[in-house]
XYZ file of C-alpha atoms in Angstrom:
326
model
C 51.336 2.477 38.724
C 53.767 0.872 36.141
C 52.547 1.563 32.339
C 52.713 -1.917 30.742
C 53.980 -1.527 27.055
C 52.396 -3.938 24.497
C 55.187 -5.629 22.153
C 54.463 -3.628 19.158
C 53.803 -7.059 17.063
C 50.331 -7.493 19.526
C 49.445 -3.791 18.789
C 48.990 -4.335 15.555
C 47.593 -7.674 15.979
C 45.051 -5.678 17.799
C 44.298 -3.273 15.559
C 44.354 -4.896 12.452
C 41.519 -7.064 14.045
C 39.120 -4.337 15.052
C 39.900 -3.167 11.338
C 38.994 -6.876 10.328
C 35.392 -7.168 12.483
C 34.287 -3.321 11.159
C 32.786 -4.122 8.176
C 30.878 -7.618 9.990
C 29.878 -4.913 12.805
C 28.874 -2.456 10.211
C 25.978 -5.181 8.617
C 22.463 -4.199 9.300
C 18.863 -6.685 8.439
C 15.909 -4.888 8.220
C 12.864 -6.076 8.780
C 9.927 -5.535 6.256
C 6.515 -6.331 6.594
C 3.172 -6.123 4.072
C 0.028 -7.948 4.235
C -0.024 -10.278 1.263
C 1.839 -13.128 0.014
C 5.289 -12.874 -1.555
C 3.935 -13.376 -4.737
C 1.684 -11.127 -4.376
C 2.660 -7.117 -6.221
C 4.038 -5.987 -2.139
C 6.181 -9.001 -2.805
C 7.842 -8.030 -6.110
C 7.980 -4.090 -4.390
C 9.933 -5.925 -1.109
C 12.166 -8.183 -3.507
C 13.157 -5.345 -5.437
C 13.716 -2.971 -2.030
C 16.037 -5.847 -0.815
C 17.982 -6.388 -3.830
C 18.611 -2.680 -4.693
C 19.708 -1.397 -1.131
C 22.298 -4.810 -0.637
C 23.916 -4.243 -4.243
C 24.207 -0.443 -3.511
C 25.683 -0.934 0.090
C 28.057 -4.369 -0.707
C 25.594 -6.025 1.275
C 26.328 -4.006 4.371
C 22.351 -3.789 4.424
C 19.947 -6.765 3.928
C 16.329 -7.102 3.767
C 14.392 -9.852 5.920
C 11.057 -10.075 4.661
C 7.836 -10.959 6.652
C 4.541 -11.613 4.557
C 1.139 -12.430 4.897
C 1.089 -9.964 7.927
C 3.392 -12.260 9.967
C 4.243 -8.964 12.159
C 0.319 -8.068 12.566
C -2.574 -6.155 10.425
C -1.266 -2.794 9.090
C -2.353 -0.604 11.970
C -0.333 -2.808 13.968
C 2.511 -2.301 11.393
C 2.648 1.481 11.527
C 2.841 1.061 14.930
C 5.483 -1.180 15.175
C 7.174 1.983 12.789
C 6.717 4.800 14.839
C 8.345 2.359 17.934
C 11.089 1.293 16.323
C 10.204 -2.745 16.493
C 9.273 -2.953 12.917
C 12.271 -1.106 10.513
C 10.593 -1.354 7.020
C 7.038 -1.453 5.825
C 4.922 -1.575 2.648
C 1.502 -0.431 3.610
C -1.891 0.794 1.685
C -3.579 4.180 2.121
C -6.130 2.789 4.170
C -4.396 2.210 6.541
C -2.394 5.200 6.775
C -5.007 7.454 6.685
C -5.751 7.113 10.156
C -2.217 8.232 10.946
C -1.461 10.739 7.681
C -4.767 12.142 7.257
C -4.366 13.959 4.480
C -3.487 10.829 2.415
C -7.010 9.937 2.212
C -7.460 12.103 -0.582
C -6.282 9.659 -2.682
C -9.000 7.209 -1.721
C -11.734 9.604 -3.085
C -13.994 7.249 -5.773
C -13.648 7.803 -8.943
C -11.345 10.686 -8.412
C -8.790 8.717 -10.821
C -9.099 8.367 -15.219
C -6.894 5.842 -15.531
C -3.405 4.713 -14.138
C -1.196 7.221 -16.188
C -3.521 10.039 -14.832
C -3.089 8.330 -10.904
C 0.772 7.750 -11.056
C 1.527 11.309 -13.025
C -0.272 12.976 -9.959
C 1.635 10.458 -7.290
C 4.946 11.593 -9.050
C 3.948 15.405 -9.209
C 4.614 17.888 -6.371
C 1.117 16.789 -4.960
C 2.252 13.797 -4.575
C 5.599 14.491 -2.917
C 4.075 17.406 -0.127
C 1.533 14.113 0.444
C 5.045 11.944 1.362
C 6.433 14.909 3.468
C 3.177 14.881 6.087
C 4.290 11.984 6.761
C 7.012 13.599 9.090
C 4.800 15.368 11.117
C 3.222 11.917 12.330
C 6.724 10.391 13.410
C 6.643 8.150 10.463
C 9.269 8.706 7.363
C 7.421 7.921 4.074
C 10.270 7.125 1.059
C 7.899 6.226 -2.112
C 4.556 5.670 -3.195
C 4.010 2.058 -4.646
C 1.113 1.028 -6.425
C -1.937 -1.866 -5.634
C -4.120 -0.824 -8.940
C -7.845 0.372 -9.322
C -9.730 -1.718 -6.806
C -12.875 -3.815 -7.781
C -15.677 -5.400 -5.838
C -16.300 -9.478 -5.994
C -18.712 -11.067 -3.592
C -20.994 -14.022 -3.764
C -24.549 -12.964 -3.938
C -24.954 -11.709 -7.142
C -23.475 -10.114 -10.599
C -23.212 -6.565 -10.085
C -23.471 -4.257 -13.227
C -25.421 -1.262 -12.304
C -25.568 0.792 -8.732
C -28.680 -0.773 -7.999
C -27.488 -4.127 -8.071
C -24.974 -3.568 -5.483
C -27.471 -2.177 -2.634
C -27.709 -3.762 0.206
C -24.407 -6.516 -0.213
C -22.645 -6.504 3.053
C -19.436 -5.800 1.992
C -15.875 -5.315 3.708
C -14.105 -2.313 3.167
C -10.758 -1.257 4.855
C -10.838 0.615 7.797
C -11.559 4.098 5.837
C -13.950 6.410 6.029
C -13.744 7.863 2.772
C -14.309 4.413 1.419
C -17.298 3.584 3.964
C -18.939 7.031 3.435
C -19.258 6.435 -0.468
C -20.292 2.656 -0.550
C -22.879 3.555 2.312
C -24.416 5.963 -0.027
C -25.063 3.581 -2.699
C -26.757 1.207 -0.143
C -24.051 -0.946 0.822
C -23.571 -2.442 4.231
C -20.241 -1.505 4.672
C -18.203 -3.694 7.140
C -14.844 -2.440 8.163
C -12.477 -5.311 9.087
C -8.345 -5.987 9.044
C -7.622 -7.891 5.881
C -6.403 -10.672 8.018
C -9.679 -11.613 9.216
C -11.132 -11.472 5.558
C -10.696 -15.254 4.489
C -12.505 -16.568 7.276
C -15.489 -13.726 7.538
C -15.604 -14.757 3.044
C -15.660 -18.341 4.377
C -18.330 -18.083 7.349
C -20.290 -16.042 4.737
C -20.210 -12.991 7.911
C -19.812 -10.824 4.809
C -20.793 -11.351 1.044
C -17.808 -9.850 -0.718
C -14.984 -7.560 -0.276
C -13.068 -4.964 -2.896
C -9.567 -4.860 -3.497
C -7.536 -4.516 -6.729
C -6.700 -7.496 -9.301
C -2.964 -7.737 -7.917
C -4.853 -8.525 -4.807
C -7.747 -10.553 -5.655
C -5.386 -13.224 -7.959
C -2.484 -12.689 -5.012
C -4.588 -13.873 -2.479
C -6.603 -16.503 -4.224
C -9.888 -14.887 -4.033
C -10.910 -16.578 -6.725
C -11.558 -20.008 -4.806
C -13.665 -17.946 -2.103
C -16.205 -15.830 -4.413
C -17.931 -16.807 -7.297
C -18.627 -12.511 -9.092
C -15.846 -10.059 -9.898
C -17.175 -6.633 -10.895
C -14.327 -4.618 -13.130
C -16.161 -1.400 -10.735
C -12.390 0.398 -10.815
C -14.317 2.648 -8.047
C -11.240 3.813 -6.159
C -7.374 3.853 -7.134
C -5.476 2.251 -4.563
C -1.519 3.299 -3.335
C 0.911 1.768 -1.714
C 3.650 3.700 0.735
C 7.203 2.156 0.882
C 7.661 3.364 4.769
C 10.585 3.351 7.333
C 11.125 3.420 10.727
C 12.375 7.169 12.089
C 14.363 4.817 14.468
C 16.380 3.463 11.302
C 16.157 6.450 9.476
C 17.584 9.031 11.894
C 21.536 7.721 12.534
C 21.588 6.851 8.879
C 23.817 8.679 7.148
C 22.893 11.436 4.134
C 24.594 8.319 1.264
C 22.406 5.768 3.140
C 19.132 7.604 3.177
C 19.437 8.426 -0.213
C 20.249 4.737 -1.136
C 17.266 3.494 1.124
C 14.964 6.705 -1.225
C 16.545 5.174 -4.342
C 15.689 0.897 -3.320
C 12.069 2.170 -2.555
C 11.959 4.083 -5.834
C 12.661 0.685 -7.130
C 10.401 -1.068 -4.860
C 7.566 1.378 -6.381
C 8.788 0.208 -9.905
C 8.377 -3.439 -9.315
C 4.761 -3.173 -8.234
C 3.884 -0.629 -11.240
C 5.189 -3.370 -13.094
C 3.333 -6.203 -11.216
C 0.319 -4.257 -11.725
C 0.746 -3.261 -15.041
C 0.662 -7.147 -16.250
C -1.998 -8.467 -13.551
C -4.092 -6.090 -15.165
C -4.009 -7.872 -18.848
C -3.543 -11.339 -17.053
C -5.785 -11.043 -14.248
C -9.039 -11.247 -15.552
C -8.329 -14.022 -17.637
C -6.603 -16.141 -14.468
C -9.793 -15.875 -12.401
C -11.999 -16.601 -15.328
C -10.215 -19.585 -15.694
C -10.749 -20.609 -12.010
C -14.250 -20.442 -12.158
C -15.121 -16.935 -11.510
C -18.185 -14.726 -13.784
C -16.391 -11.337 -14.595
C -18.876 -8.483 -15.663
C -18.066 -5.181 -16.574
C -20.465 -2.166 -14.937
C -22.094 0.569 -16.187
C -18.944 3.259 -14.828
C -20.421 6.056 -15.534
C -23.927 5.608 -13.101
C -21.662 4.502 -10.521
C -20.008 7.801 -10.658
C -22.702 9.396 -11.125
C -24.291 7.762 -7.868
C -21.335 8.671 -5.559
C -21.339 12.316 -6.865
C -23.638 13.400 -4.071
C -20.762 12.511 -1.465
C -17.973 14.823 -3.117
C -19.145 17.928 -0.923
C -17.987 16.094 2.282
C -14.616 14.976 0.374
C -14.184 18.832 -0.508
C -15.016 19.748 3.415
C -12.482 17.403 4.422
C -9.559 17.804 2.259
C -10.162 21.129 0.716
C -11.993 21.522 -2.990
C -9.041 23.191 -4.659
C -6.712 19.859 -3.939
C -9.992 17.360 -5.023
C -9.862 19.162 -8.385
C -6.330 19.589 -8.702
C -5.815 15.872 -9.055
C -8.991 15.117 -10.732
C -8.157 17.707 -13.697
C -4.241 16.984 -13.297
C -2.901 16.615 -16.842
């Protein structure tokens, strides 16, 4: 067969094309999904994600953004991780624990002083081995965000004391950890995917629900209950997740770029948290809602009796490691 010789003009016609088209073949979008609004403190963590991975790549990496669970709940999220038809996620703990067990231990009540002592402990080694289990579940976990201490409202009654919170039916994420403590103090615990939530508040199915502040003024609670308690039973984390399908053919300067836009991600929602706290009692006030504070310390009291089970399950010397971390 007779070779046919391109005119050397139409080589590099050729070539200098396929140079051309690299970079436009090179583009990624990601998709991210979280369960609240865009306004809402996954909102400023996404935002800041998107922004900080485009400027570090040129742009050769964008951000799409899908809110108010527009994918599906977060089980259905983590999911859509682990097969590859959902890149990027921001997720809560209660949700991952029934994939990353060992994250749970985080959801322990009143295992938490304060939000220094909570984010000290997510940025310590315990905190980073608690990121690396997420491996073994075919998940890749790049930061821990932040949702805030998480408080109870409902529409029955003011509740200041333990006793005044027995027998509220009450949803709670799907958690165990959560379930097992309110159940002790006489709650009716109802598990149920925060998209369902609005209507069951609505259809009065349940009489409150608990969530942090950056939730509760994010998602306009305020129009649905009439009684915040400031409970702060359980400090709530956020993970900044992505898909092992987009992680694995990244290269070692990507992944470390994707670690670094989460690590910014997490600082955005410290930050949303940090001001919904001062401003978030006073914005639901001003809608019409009764804000009490509770007696703390007979709540903590009340769930002591459950801390045995917590030890069984996660170990006593790991409890106690983050509850005296310093």
């Amino acid at each position: 067969m007779k070779k046919v010789r391109l005119p050397s003009w139409l080589l590099a016609a050729a070539v200098a094309g396929v140079m051309s088209a690299a970079p436009a073949m090179a583009q990624t979008s990601l998709k991210m999904a979280y369960a609240l609004s865009a306004n809402s403190h996954y909102g400023a963590g996404g935002e800041a994600f998107a922004k900080s991975i485009e400027a570090s790549t040129d742009g050769r990496i964008k951000v799409q953004q899908f809110a108010n669970s527009a994918l599906g709940g977060e089980r259905e999220v983590i999911e859509g991780l682990q097969l590859g038809t959902i890149d990027l996620a921001i997720v809560s703990t209660g949700a991952t624990l029934n994939f990353v067990p060992k994250t749970g231990v985080f959801d322990i009540p009143f295992l938490f002083r304060d939000l220094p002592h909570a984010r000290s402990v997510l940025d310590s080694k315990i905190g980073q081995d608690l990121l690396g289990e997420f491996n073994k579940r075919g998940l890749v976990a790049l930061a821990w965000g932040e949702q805030g201490f998480r408080h109870l409202t409902n529409n029955t009654r003011a509740v200041k004391t333990p006793e005044d919170i027995k027998g509220l039916k009450i949803r709670t994420t799907e958690n165990p950890i959560h379930i097992a403590a309110f159940r002790h103090l006489g709650v009716l615990a109802t598990p149920m995917a925060w998209p369902e939530v609005s209507t069951a508040l609505q259809q009065g199915t349940i009489d409150g629900q608990e969530n942090p502040l950056s939730v509760i003024v994010s998602a306009k609670l305020p129009q649905l209950q009439k009684y915040l308690s400031l409970t702060s039973h359980v400090y709530a984390p956020a993970v900044v997740m992505v898909s092992p399908s987009v992680w694995g053919p990244l290269s070692d300067e990507d992944k470390e770029k994707l670690k670094t836009a989460a690590l910014d991600g997490a600082k955005a929602m410290r930050a949303f948290v940090d001001n919904v706290e001062v401003s978030g009692v006073e914005e639901v006030k001003s809608q019409g809602m009764q804000v009490d504070e509770v007696d703390y310390a007979a709540f903590a009291k009340a769930v002591e009796p459950v801390y045995p089970q917590y030890y069984k399950q996660f170990g006593q010397e790991l409890v106690d490691s983050i509850r005296n971390f310093q």
